[in-house]
Amino acid sequence: MSQEKIDAFYQWLKDHPEEMKRAKKMKVDDLISFASKHGFFFEKDEIKARQALMHMMHGT
Amino acid sequence: MFLETIAGLDTVSVVFLFVSLGIALGFEFVNGFHDAANAVATVIYTKSMKPNHSVILSGIFNFLGVYVGGIAVAYAIVHLLPVELLVSVNTHRGLAMIFAVLVAAIIWNLGTWYLGLPASSSHTLIGSIIGVGLANAISSGVSMAASVNWDKVSSVGLSLLISPLLGFGLAALLLVLSKKFVRGEALRSLNQAPDGDKPPPFWIRFLLIGTCTGVSFAHGSNDGQKGVGLIMLILIGIMPAAYALDYQTNEAELADVVDAAERIEKAIVDHPDLYRQAVEHGMRKIPSDPERAYPVECGVHRALESARDLQAMLADKESVAEIPTGDRWKIRTDILCLDDAISDALLLPLTSNQDESLRLWRSQLRLPTEYAPEWVLLAVALALGIGTMIGWKRIVVTIGEKIGKTRMTYAQGAAAQTTAALTIGVADILGLPVSTTHVLSSGVAGTMAVGKGGLQASTLKSIALAWVLTLPCAVILAAALFYAFTALS
């Protein structure tokens, strides 16, 4: 399930602070391709859904 | 009528009109894409609907919410301004005020969206209105007590404060009740987070899509009206002959206005002591320096004059078209002044019958002045609906703390959305603007609090920021813009 993939990708980024720094500057499409190169496969809508959920939960 | 009236305007007014309308519609459009994520997040995250379908559904229900949501909230926003400013919106100062509110609100909304800061369009708009009211009071020598309609500001402030608490409590309660009354497999399904690529069971999908639709409709009905209120201020200010009174007002409604004016006159004559008390209460609003006062002073002291003028000007009139153009603004002014006088009188210790009568007369009086033409509703509905549909495309993923590991169960999503739709719906009926973002996010926080997810500190921070950052910043920005625009005019 892609949400788990996103979790795993996020955890991997936390474990690799340099990659996290690079990822923070990426656009969505680049981020997805970057994730897939490291074995984390998810779609654009799925990571956007996660972001939307965060917006809703955080009131932003 | 809009096009006919434009033909009679000078070039500067036409430009001003279209720029103002563009900004007001832009405010609604920005509001749509600002809040799109909130409306569709749950259904997309849970795979209940495809993103494209859900944003179209949300856009349509935002549109319908504006269109059928009434205008009580729109006029609650308008009446945040003191009545003296409302009866002067056709002056340079009045137009500078409208423009400052519009520009400040859209700058702040766009800025916070771009920077990813928590924001609330309600706090922004209300802050902007308070800002121009205060700036106008300082520059005109009017007392701070008369700078804005503080009674209305208090009630709106209270609704902004209470609605998230209500959202929090009700959503938490719904979740507890679902655990108590739903049993077996159904309860297990409800308390699951999305698993794999499969959508939730049909009935949960139905529930989530239904509540998402409710949130979208409620969002349209409350947030859309903020734009409707702004546009009515623009139209009344720039084209008073066409928009000061509702052209659709029929003979019976005009007769109701005359009836209310007659009864108010009789009440004043029959109750001189009560009238004196009301005048004394109303007199506190009058500016200390008469030379720097508003062009028109309302208040109880001129209620008798307004009531008699209204009866004279509306005698034997069957439609607004029959009223001479020059009288329409005066009728609007008299109606607003009488309305203000009634709000002062309602603060006195009255019997329940007196209180009821005043409220009835007030609703009769407001018929020709509190309205919105169909095309205004349609334009705002389209701006908000399209903004919502585009909003999904504009979601920018920010890897970092905002994408952290999180889960939301179907029950939490449904409880938060149901609560938000209901709370906003009740606010619509009461004519109170609320922050849809705050109501929804505090609903989620409520479900997290009872669902062992703990209290969401980020939600509390967002809500607090709207009060300590958005509100004062909008006040300062709008005040500065008001000074700039009045200096230019």
Coordinates of C-alpha atoms in Angstrom, one line a residue:
Chain A
M1 CA 0.0 0.0 0.0
S2 CA 1.4 3.3 -1.1
Q3 CA 0.8 5.1 2.2
E4 CA 3.1 2.6 3.9
K5 CA 5.6 3.2 1.1
I6 CA 5.4 6.9 1.8
D7 CA 6.0 6.1 5.5
A8 CA 9.0 4.0 4.6
F9 CA 10.3 6.6 2.3
Y10 CA 9.9 9.3 4.9
Q11 CA 11.6 7.1 7.5
W12 CA 14.5 6.5 5.0
L13 CA 14.8 10.2 4.5
K14 CA 15.0 10.8 8.2
D15 CA 17.7 8.2 8.4
H16 CA 19.6 10.0 5.6
P17 CA 19.6 13.7 6.5
E18 CA 21.5 14.7 3.4
E19 CA 18.9 13.0 1.1
M20 CA 16.2 14.7 3.2
K21 CA 17.8 18.1 2.5
R22 CA 17.8 17.3 -1.3
A23 CA 14.2 16.0 -1.2
K24 CA 12.9 19.1 0.5
K25 CA 13.9 21.2 -2.5
M26 CA 12.3 18.8 -5.1
K27 CA 9.0 19.3 -7.0
V28 CA 6.5 16.5 -6.7
D29 CA 7.3 14.8 -10.0
D30 CA 11.0 14.9 -9.2
L31 CA 10.4 13.6 -5.7
I32 CA 8.4 10.6 -7.0
S33 CA 11.1 9.7 -9.5
F34 CA 13.7 10.2 -6.7
A35 CA 11.8 7.9 -4.4
S36 CA 11.3 5.2 -7.1
K37 CA 15.1 5.2 -7.8
H38 CA 15.5 4.2 -4.1
G39 CA 12.8 1.5 -4.2
F40 CA 9.8 3.5 -2.9
F41 CA 7.0 3.4 -5.3
F42 CA 3.9 5.6 -4.9
E43 CA 1.9 7.8 -7.2
K44 CA 1.6 11.6 -7.3
D45 CA -2.0 11.6 -6.1
E46 CA -1.1 9.4 -3.1
I47 CA 1.6 11.7 -1.7
K48 CA -0.7 14.6 -2.5
A49 CA -3.5 12.9 -0.5
R50 CA -1.1 12.6 2.4
Q51 CA -0.2 16.2 2.1
A52 CA -3.9 17.2 2.0
L53 CA -4.5 15.1 5.1
M54 CA -1.8 17.0 6.8
H55 CA -3.3 20.3 5.8
M56 CA -6.6 19.2 7.2
M57 CA -5.2 17.9 10.4
H58 CA -2.9 20.9 11.0
G59 CA -5.5 23.5 10.0
T60 CA -3.3 25.0 7.3
Chain B
M1 CA -29.6 46.1 -15.0
F2 CA -25.9 45.8 -14.3
L3 CA -24.9 46.6 -17.9
E4 CA -27.5 49.4 -18.1
T5 CA -26.1 51.0 -15.0
I6 CA -22.5 50.7 -16.1
A7 CA -23.3 52.7 -19.2
G8 CA -24.0 55.7 -17.0
L9 CA -20.7 55.5 -15.1
D10 CA -17.5 57.5 -15.8
T11 CA -14.4 55.6 -16.9
V12 CA -12.7 55.7 -13.5
S13 CA -15.7 54.3 -11.8
V14 CA -16.0 51.5 -14.3
V15 CA -12.3 50.6 -13.9
F16 CA -12.7 50.8 -10.1
L17 CA -15.9 48.6 -10.3
F18 CA -14.3 45.8 -12.4
V19 CA -11.0 45.8 -10.4
S20 CA -13.0 45.6 -7.1
L21 CA -15.2 42.8 -8.4
G22 CA -12.2 41.0 -9.7
I23 CA -10.5 41.2 -6.3
A24 CA -13.6 40.1 -4.5
L25 CA -14.0 37.1 -6.8
G26 CA -10.3 36.5 -6.5
F27 CA -10.7 36.3 -2.7
E28 CA -13.3 33.6 -3.2
F29 CA -11.2 31.8 -5.8
V30 CA -8.1 31.8 -3.4
N31 CA -10.4 30.7 -0.6
G32 CA -11.5 27.7 -2.8
F33 CA -8.0 26.5 -3.6
H34 CA -6.8 27.3 -0.1
D35 CA -9.5 25.0 1.4
A36 CA -9.7 22.4 -1.3
A37 CA -7.4 20.1 0.5
N38 CA -9.6 20.1 3.6
A39 CA -12.7 19.2 1.7
V40 CA -11.4 16.2 -0.2
A41 CA -8.5 15.0 1.9
T42 CA -10.4 12.2 3.7
V43 CA -12.1 10.7 0.6
I44 CA -8.9 10.7 -1.4
Y45 CA -6.7 9.4 1.4
T46 CA -9.1 6.6 2.1
K47 CA -9.4 5.8 -1.6
S48 CA -13.2 6.3 -1.4
M49 CA -13.0 8.4 -4.5
K50 CA -10.6 9.2 -7.2
P51 CA -9.0 12.7 -6.8
N52 CA -10.4 14.0 -10.1
H53 CA -13.9 12.9 -9.2
S54 CA -13.8 14.1 -5.6
V55 CA -12.6 17.6 -6.5
I56 CA -15.3 17.9 -9.1
L57 CA -17.9 16.8 -6.6
S58 CA -16.5 19.1 -4.0
G59 CA -16.5 22.0 -6.5
I60 CA -20.1 21.4 -7.4
F61 CA -21.3 21.2 -3.8
N62 CA -19.3 24.4 -2.9
F63 CA -21.1 26.0 -5.9
L64 CA -24.5 24.8 -4.6
G65 CA -23.6 25.8 -1.0
V66 CA -23.1 29.4 -2.1
Y67 CA -26.2 29.4 -4.4
V68 CA -28.7 28.1 -1.8
G69 CA -26.9 28.9 1.4
G70 CA -28.8 32.2 2.0
I71 CA -27.3 35.6 2.8
A72 CA -27.4 35.9 6.6
V73 CA -23.7 35.4 6.9
A74 CA -23.0 37.9 4.1
Y75 CA -24.8 40.6 5.9
A76 CA -23.3 39.6 9.3
I77 CA -19.9 40.5 7.6
V78 CA -21.3 43.7 6.2
H79 CA -22.7 44.8 9.5
L80 CA -19.3 44.5 11.2
L81 CA -18.8 48.0 9.8
P82 CA -20.5 50.8 11.8
V83 CA -23.8 51.9 10.3
E84 CA -22.3 55.4 9.6
L85 CA -19.8 53.9 7.3
L86 CA -22.4 51.7 5.6
V87 CA -24.5 54.8 4.8
S88 CA -21.4 56.5 3.4
V89 CA -20.1 53.7 1.1
N90 CA -20.8 55.9 -1.9
T91 CA -18.2 58.5 -0.9
H92 CA -14.5 58.4 -1.7
R93 CA -13.8 57.4 1.9
G94 CA -16.3 54.6 1.7
L95 CA -14.8 53.3 -1.5
A96 CA -11.3 53.5 -0.1
M97 CA -12.5 51.4 2.8
I98 CA -13.9 48.7 0.6
F99 CA -10.8 48.6 -1.6
A100 CA -8.6 48.4 1.5
V101 CA -10.6 45.5 2.9
L102 CA -10.5 43.6 -0.4
V103 CA -6.7 44.1 -1.1
A104 CA -5.7 43.4 2.5
A105 CA -7.7 40.2 2.7
I106 CA -6.5 38.8 -0.7
I107 CA -2.8 39.7 0.0
W108 CA -2.9 37.9 3.4
N109 CA -4.8 34.9 2.0
L110 CA -2.4 34.5 -0.9
G111 CA 0.7 35.2 1.2
T112 CA -0.2 32.6 3.9
W113 CA -1.0 30.1 1.2
Y114 CA 2.3 30.7 -0.6
L115 CA 4.3 30.5 2.6
G116 CA 2.3 27.5 3.9
L117 CA 1.3 29.4 7.0
P118 CA -1.9 28.5 8.9
A119 CA -4.6 31.0 8.0
S120 CA -8.3 31.5 8.2
S121 CA -10.1 33.6 5.6
S122 CA -12.7 34.5 8.2
H123 CA -10.1 35.9 10.6
T124 CA -8.4 37.7 7.7
L125 CA -11.6 39.3 6.5
I126 CA -12.8 40.3 10.0
G127 CA -9.3 41.7 10.8
S128 CA -9.4 43.7 7.6
I129 CA -12.8 45.2 8.4
I130 CA -11.7 46.1 12.0
G131 CA -8.5 47.6 10.5
V132 CA -10.4 50.0 8.2
G133 CA -12.9 50.8 10.9
L134 CA -10.1 51.8 13.3
A135 CA -8.1 53.7 10.7
N136 CA -11.2 55.6 9.7
A137 CA -12.0 56.4 13.3
I138 CA -8.5 57.7 14.0
S139 CA -8.4 59.8 10.9
S140 CA -11.9 61.2 11.4
G141 CA -11.7 61.9 15.1
V142 CA -14.5 59.4 15.7
S143 CA -14.3 57.5 19.1
M144 CA -12.9 54.0 19.0
A145 CA -16.3 52.8 20.4
A146 CA -17.8 53.8 17.1
S147 CA -15.0 52.6 14.8
V148 CA -16.7 49.2 14.1
N149 CA -19.9 47.6 15.2
W150 CA -18.4 46.1 18.3
D151 CA -21.6 44.2 19.2
K152 CA -21.4 42.4 15.9
V153 CA -17.6 42.0 16.2
S154 CA -18.2 40.4 19.7
S155 CA -20.8 37.9 18.4
V156 CA -18.7 37.0 15.3
G157 CA -15.6 36.7 17.5
L158 CA -17.4 34.4 19.9
S159 CA -18.6 32.2 17.0
L160 CA -15.1 31.9 15.7
L161 CA -13.9 31.0 19.2
I162 CA -16.6 28.6 20.1
S163 CA -17.1 26.8 16.7
P164 CA -13.7 24.9 16.9
L165 CA -14.4 23.9 20.5
L166 CA -17.8 22.6 19.4
G167 CA -16.1 20.8 16.5
F168 CA -13.6 19.2 18.9
G169 CA -16.2 18.1 21.4
L170 CA -18.9 16.9 19.0
A171 CA -16.4 14.9 16.8
A172 CA -15.0 13.2 19.9
L173 CA -18.5 12.5 21.1
L174 CA -19.5 11.0 17.8
L175 CA -16.5 8.7 17.9
V176 CA -17.3 7.6 21.4
L177 CA -20.9 7.0 20.4
S178 CA -19.9 5.0 17.4
K179 CA -17.8 2.7 19.6
K180 CA -20.7 2.3 22.0
F181 CA -23.5 1.6 19.5
V182 CA -21.8 0.0 16.5
R183 CA -20.8 -3.6 17.0
G184 CA -18.9 -6.5 15.6
E185 CA -17.5 -6.4 12.0
A186 CA -19.0 -2.9 11.3
L187 CA -17.1 -1.4 14.3
R188 CA -13.8 -3.1 13.2
S189 CA -14.2 -1.8 9.7
L190 CA -14.9 1.7 10.9
N191 CA -11.9 1.8 13.1
Q192 CA -9.5 0.7 10.5
A193 CA -7.1 2.9 8.7
P194 CA -6.9 2.5 4.9
D195 CA -5.2 -0.8 4.1
G196 CA -3.6 -1.6 0.8
D197 CA -5.0 -0.2 -2.4
K198 CA -8.5 -1.4 -1.9
P199 CA -11.3 1.1 -1.0
P200 CA -13.2 0.8 2.2
P201 CA -16.4 -1.3 2.4
F202 CA -19.3 0.2 0.3
W203 CA -21.2 1.7 3.3
I204 CA -18.1 3.4 4.7
R205 CA -17.3 4.8 1.2
F206 CA -20.9 6.1 1.1
L207 CA -20.5 7.6 4.5
L208 CA -17.2 9.3 3.7
I209 CA -18.4 10.6 0.4
G210 CA -21.6 11.9 1.9
T211 CA -19.9 13.7 4.7
C212 CA -17.2 15.1 2.3
T213 CA -20.1 16.4 0.2
G214 CA -21.7 17.9 3.4
V215 CA -18.4 19.7 4.3
S216 CA -18.1 21.1 0.7
F217 CA -21.7 22.3 0.8
A218 CA -21.2 23.9 4.2
H219 CA -17.9 25.5 3.1
G220 CA -19.7 27.1 0.1
S221 CA -22.6 28.3 2.2
N222 CA -20.4 30.0 4.8
D223 CA -17.2 31.0 3.0
G224 CA -19.0 31.9 -0.2
Q225 CA -21.2 34.4 1.6
K226 CA -18.2 36.4 2.7
G227 CA -17.6 37.2 -0.9
V228 CA -21.2 38.0 -1.5
G229 CA -21.1 40.5 1.4
L230 CA -18.0 42.2 -0.1
I231 CA -19.5 42.4 -3.6
M232 CA -22.7 43.9 -2.3
L233 CA -20.7 46.6 -0.5
I234 CA -18.9 47.3 -3.9
L235 CA -22.1 47.5 -5.9
I236 CA -23.9 49.6 -3.3
G237 CA -20.9 52.0 -3.1
I238 CA -20.3 52.4 -6.8
M239 CA -23.9 52.0 -8.2
P240 CA -26.2 53.2 -5.4
A241 CA -29.1 54.0 -7.7
A242 CA -29.2 50.4 -9.0
Y243 CA -28.2 48.5 -5.9
A244 CA -29.1 50.6 -2.8
L245 CA -32.5 48.8 -2.8
D246 CA -33.5 45.4 -4.1
Y247 CA -35.3 45.8 -7.4
Q248 CA -37.2 42.6 -6.8
T249 CA -38.9 44.0 -3.6
N250 CA -42.6 43.7 -4.3
E251 CA -45.6 45.9 -3.2
A252 CA -46.3 43.8 -0.1
E253 CA -42.7 44.0 1.1
L254 CA -42.6 47.8 0.6
A255 CA -45.9 47.9 2.5
D256 CA -44.2 45.9 5.3
V257 CA -41.4 48.5 5.5
V258 CA -44.0 51.3 5.7
D259 CA -45.9 49.3 8.4
A260 CA -42.7 48.9 10.4
A261 CA -41.9 52.6 10.1
E262 CA -45.4 53.5 11.3
R263 CA -45.2 51.2 14.3
I264 CA -41.8 52.5 15.2
E265 CA -43.1 56.1 15.1
K266 CA -46.1 55.1 17.3
A267 CA -43.8 53.2 19.7
I268 CA -41.6 56.3 20.1
V269 CA -44.6 58.6 20.7
D270 CA -46.2 56.2 23.1
H271 CA -43.1 55.4 25.2
P272 CA -41.2 58.7 25.6
D273 CA -39.2 57.5 28.7
L274 CA -38.0 54.4 26.9
Y275 CA -37.1 56.5 23.9
R276 CA -35.1 58.9 26.0
Q277 CA -33.2 56.0 27.5
A278 CA -32.4 54.6 24.1
V279 CA -31.3 58.0 22.8
E280 CA -29.0 58.3 25.8
H281 CA -27.5 54.9 25.0
G282 CA -27.1 55.7 21.3
M283 CA -25.6 59.2 21.9
R284 CA -22.5 57.6 23.2
K285 CA -21.6 56.7 19.7
I286 CA -21.5 60.3 18.4
P287 CA -18.0 61.6 17.5
S288 CA -16.5 64.1 20.0
D289 CA -15.5 66.5 17.3
P290 CA -18.7 67.4 15.3
E291 CA -16.6 68.9 12.4
R292 CA -15.0 65.5 11.7
A293 CA -18.1 63.5 12.0
Y294 CA -19.5 61.1 9.5
P295 CA -21.6 62.6 6.6
V296 CA -24.7 60.9 8.1
E297 CA -25.2 60.2 11.8
C298 CA -27.5 57.4 12.7
G299 CA -28.7 56.4 16.1
V300 CA -31.9 56.5 18.1
H301 CA -32.0 60.3 18.1
R302 CA -32.9 60.4 14.5
A303 CA -35.2 57.4 14.5
L304 CA -38.4 59.4 14.5
E305 CA -37.2 61.5 11.6
S306 CA -36.2 58.3 9.7
A307 CA -39.5 56.6 10.4
R308 CA -41.5 59.6 9.1
D309 CA -39.3 60.0 6.0
L310 CA -39.6 56.4 5.1
Q311 CA -43.4 56.6 5.3
A312 CA -43.5 59.7 3.1
M313 CA -41.0 58.4 0.5
L314 CA -42.6 54.9 0.2
A315 CA -46.3 56.1 0.3
D316 CA -48.2 54.4 -2.5
K317 CA -45.1 52.9 -4.1
E318 CA -45.7 49.5 -5.6
S319 CA -42.1 48.8 -6.7
V320 CA -38.6 50.1 -6.3
A321 CA -38.6 51.2 -10.0
E322 CA -41.3 53.7 -9.0
I323 CA -39.1 55.3 -6.4
P324 CA -37.2 58.3 -7.8
T325 CA -33.4 57.5 -8.1
G326 CA -32.5 60.3 -5.7
D327 CA -34.7 58.9 -3.0
R328 CA -33.3 55.3 -3.1
W329 CA -30.1 56.1 -1.3
K330 CA -32.1 58.1 1.3
I331 CA -34.5 55.2 1.9
R332 CA -31.6 52.8 2.3
T333 CA -30.0 55.3 4.8
D334 CA -33.2 55.6 6.8
I335 CA -33.7 51.9 6.9
L336 CA -30.1 51.3 8.1
C337 CA -30.4 54.1 10.7
L338 CA -33.7 52.7 12.0
D339 CA -32.1 49.2 12.1
D340 CA -29.3 50.6 14.1
A341 CA -31.7 52.4 16.4
I342 CA -33.5 49.2 17.0
S343 CA -30.3 47.4 17.9
D344 CA -29.6 50.2 20.5
A345 CA -33.2 49.9 21.8
L346 CA -32.8 46.1 22.1
L347 CA -30.1 46.6 24.7
L348 CA -32.6 48.2 27.1
P349 CA -34.6 46.2 29.6
L350 CA -37.7 45.5 27.5
T351 CA -40.7 43.2 28.0
S352 CA -40.7 40.1 25.9
N353 CA -43.5 41.5 23.7
Q354 CA -41.5 44.8 23.1
D355 CA -38.4 42.8 22.3
E356 CA -40.4 40.5 19.9
S357 CA -42.0 43.5 18.1
L358 CA -38.7 45.3 17.6
R359 CA -37.2 42.2 16.1
L360 CA -40.2 41.7 13.8
W361 CA -40.0 45.4 12.6
R362 CA -36.3 45.0 12.0
S363 CA -36.9 42.0 9.7
Q364 CA -39.6 43.9 7.8
L365 CA -37.3 46.9 7.4
R366 CA -34.4 44.9 6.1
L367 CA -36.3 43.3 3.2
P368 CA -35.3 45.8 0.5
T369 CA -31.7 46.3 1.7
E370 CA -30.4 42.8 2.6
Y371 CA -30.3 40.9 -0.6
A372 CA -28.0 39.6 -3.3
P373 CA -28.8 39.5 -7.0
E374 CA -28.7 36.1 -8.7
W375 CA -25.7 37.0 -10.8
V376 CA -23.7 37.9 -7.7
L377 CA -24.4 34.5 -6.1
L378 CA -23.6 32.8 -9.4
A379 CA -20.3 34.6 -9.8
V380 CA -19.2 33.9 -6.3
A381 CA -20.3 30.3 -6.5
L382 CA -18.3 29.8 -9.8
A383 CA -15.2 31.5 -8.3
L384 CA -15.3 29.3 -5.2
G385 CA -16.2 26.1 -7.1
I386 CA -13.5 26.6 -9.7
G387 CA -11.0 27.5 -7.0
T388 CA -11.8 24.3 -5.2
M389 CA -11.3 22.2 -8.3
I390 CA -8.0 23.9 -9.1
G391 CA -6.9 23.6 -5.5
W392 CA -6.1 20.0 -5.7
K393 CA -3.7 20.6 -8.7
R394 CA -2.0 23.3 -6.6
I395 CA -1.2 21.1 -3.6
V396 CA 2.5 21.4 -3.1
V397 CA 4.1 18.5 -1.4
T398 CA 6.5 19.7 1.3
I399 CA 8.6 16.8 2.6
G400 CA 9.4 17.4 6.3
E401 CA 7.4 17.7 9.4
K402 CA 4.2 18.1 7.4
I403 CA 4.3 14.7 5.8
G404 CA 5.2 12.8 8.9
K405 CA 3.8 9.3 9.6
T406 CA 0.2 9.6 10.4
R407 CA -3.0 7.5 10.1
M408 CA -6.6 8.4 10.2
T409 CA -9.3 5.7 10.6
Y410 CA -12.5 5.8 8.6
A411 CA -14.5 6.6 11.8
Q412 CA -12.3 9.6 12.6
G413 CA -12.6 11.0 9.1
A414 CA -16.4 10.5 9.1
A415 CA -16.9 11.9 12.6
A416 CA -14.8 15.0 11.9
Q417 CA -16.5 15.7 8.6
T418 CA -20.0 15.2 10.0
T419 CA -19.3 17.5 12.9
A420 CA -17.9 20.2 10.6
A421 CA -20.8 20.0 8.2
L422 CA -23.3 20.3 11.1
T423 CA -21.5 23.0 13.0
I424 CA -21.1 25.2 9.9
G425 CA -24.7 24.5 8.9
V426 CA -25.9 25.7 12.3
A427 CA -23.7 28.8 12.0
D428 CA -25.3 29.5 8.6
I429 CA -28.7 29.4 10.1
L430 CA -27.6 31.8 12.9
G431 CA -26.0 34.1 10.4
L432 CA -22.5 33.6 11.9
P433 CA -19.3 33.3 9.9
V434 CA -17.0 30.5 11.1
S435 CA -13.6 29.2 10.0
T436 CA -14.3 26.0 8.2
T437 CA -10.6 25.1 8.4
H438 CA -10.6 25.5 12.2
V439 CA -13.9 23.6 12.7
L440 CA -12.7 20.6 10.6
S441 CA -9.2 20.4 12.0
S442 CA -10.4 20.7 15.5
G443 CA -12.9 17.9 14.7
V444 CA -10.0 15.7 13.6
A445 CA -8.1 16.7 16.8
G446 CA -11.2 15.7 18.9
T447 CA -11.2 12.3 17.3
M448 CA -7.5 11.9 17.8
A449 CA -7.8 12.9 21.5
V450 CA -10.3 10.1 22.2
G451 CA -8.7 7.7 19.7
K452 CA -5.4 7.5 21.7
G453 CA -3.7 9.8 19.2
G454 CA -3.3 12.5 21.8
L455 CA -4.1 16.1 21.5
Q456 CA -2.8 17.6 18.2
A457 CA -0.5 20.4 19.3
S458 CA -0.2 21.5 15.6
T459 CA -3.9 22.1 15.4
L460 CA -3.9 24.2 18.5
K461 CA -1.0 26.1 17.2
S462 CA -2.7 26.8 13.9
I463 CA -5.9 28.1 15.6
A464 CA -3.9 30.2 18.0
L465 CA -1.9 31.6 15.1
A466 CA -5.0 32.8 13.4
W467 CA -5.8 34.9 16.5
V468 CA -2.3 36.1 17.3
L469 CA -0.9 36.5 13.8
T470 CA -3.7 36.7 11.1
L471 CA -6.1 38.9 13.0
P472 CA -3.6 41.6 14.0
C473 CA -1.7 41.5 10.7
A474 CA -4.9 41.9 8.7
V475 CA -5.9 44.8 11.0
I476 CA -2.6 46.6 10.4
L477 CA -2.4 45.8 6.7
A478 CA -6.0 47.0 6.0
A479 CA -5.5 50.1 8.1
A480 CA -2.3 51.0 6.2
L481 CA -4.0 50.4 2.8
F482 CA -6.9 52.5 3.9
Y483 CA -4.6 55.4 4.7
A484 CA -2.9 54.9 1.3
F485 CA -6.1 54.8 -0.6
T486 CA -7.7 57.8 1.1
A487 CA -4.5 59.8 0.4
L488 CA -4.7 58.9 -3.2
S489 CA -8.4 59.7 -3.6

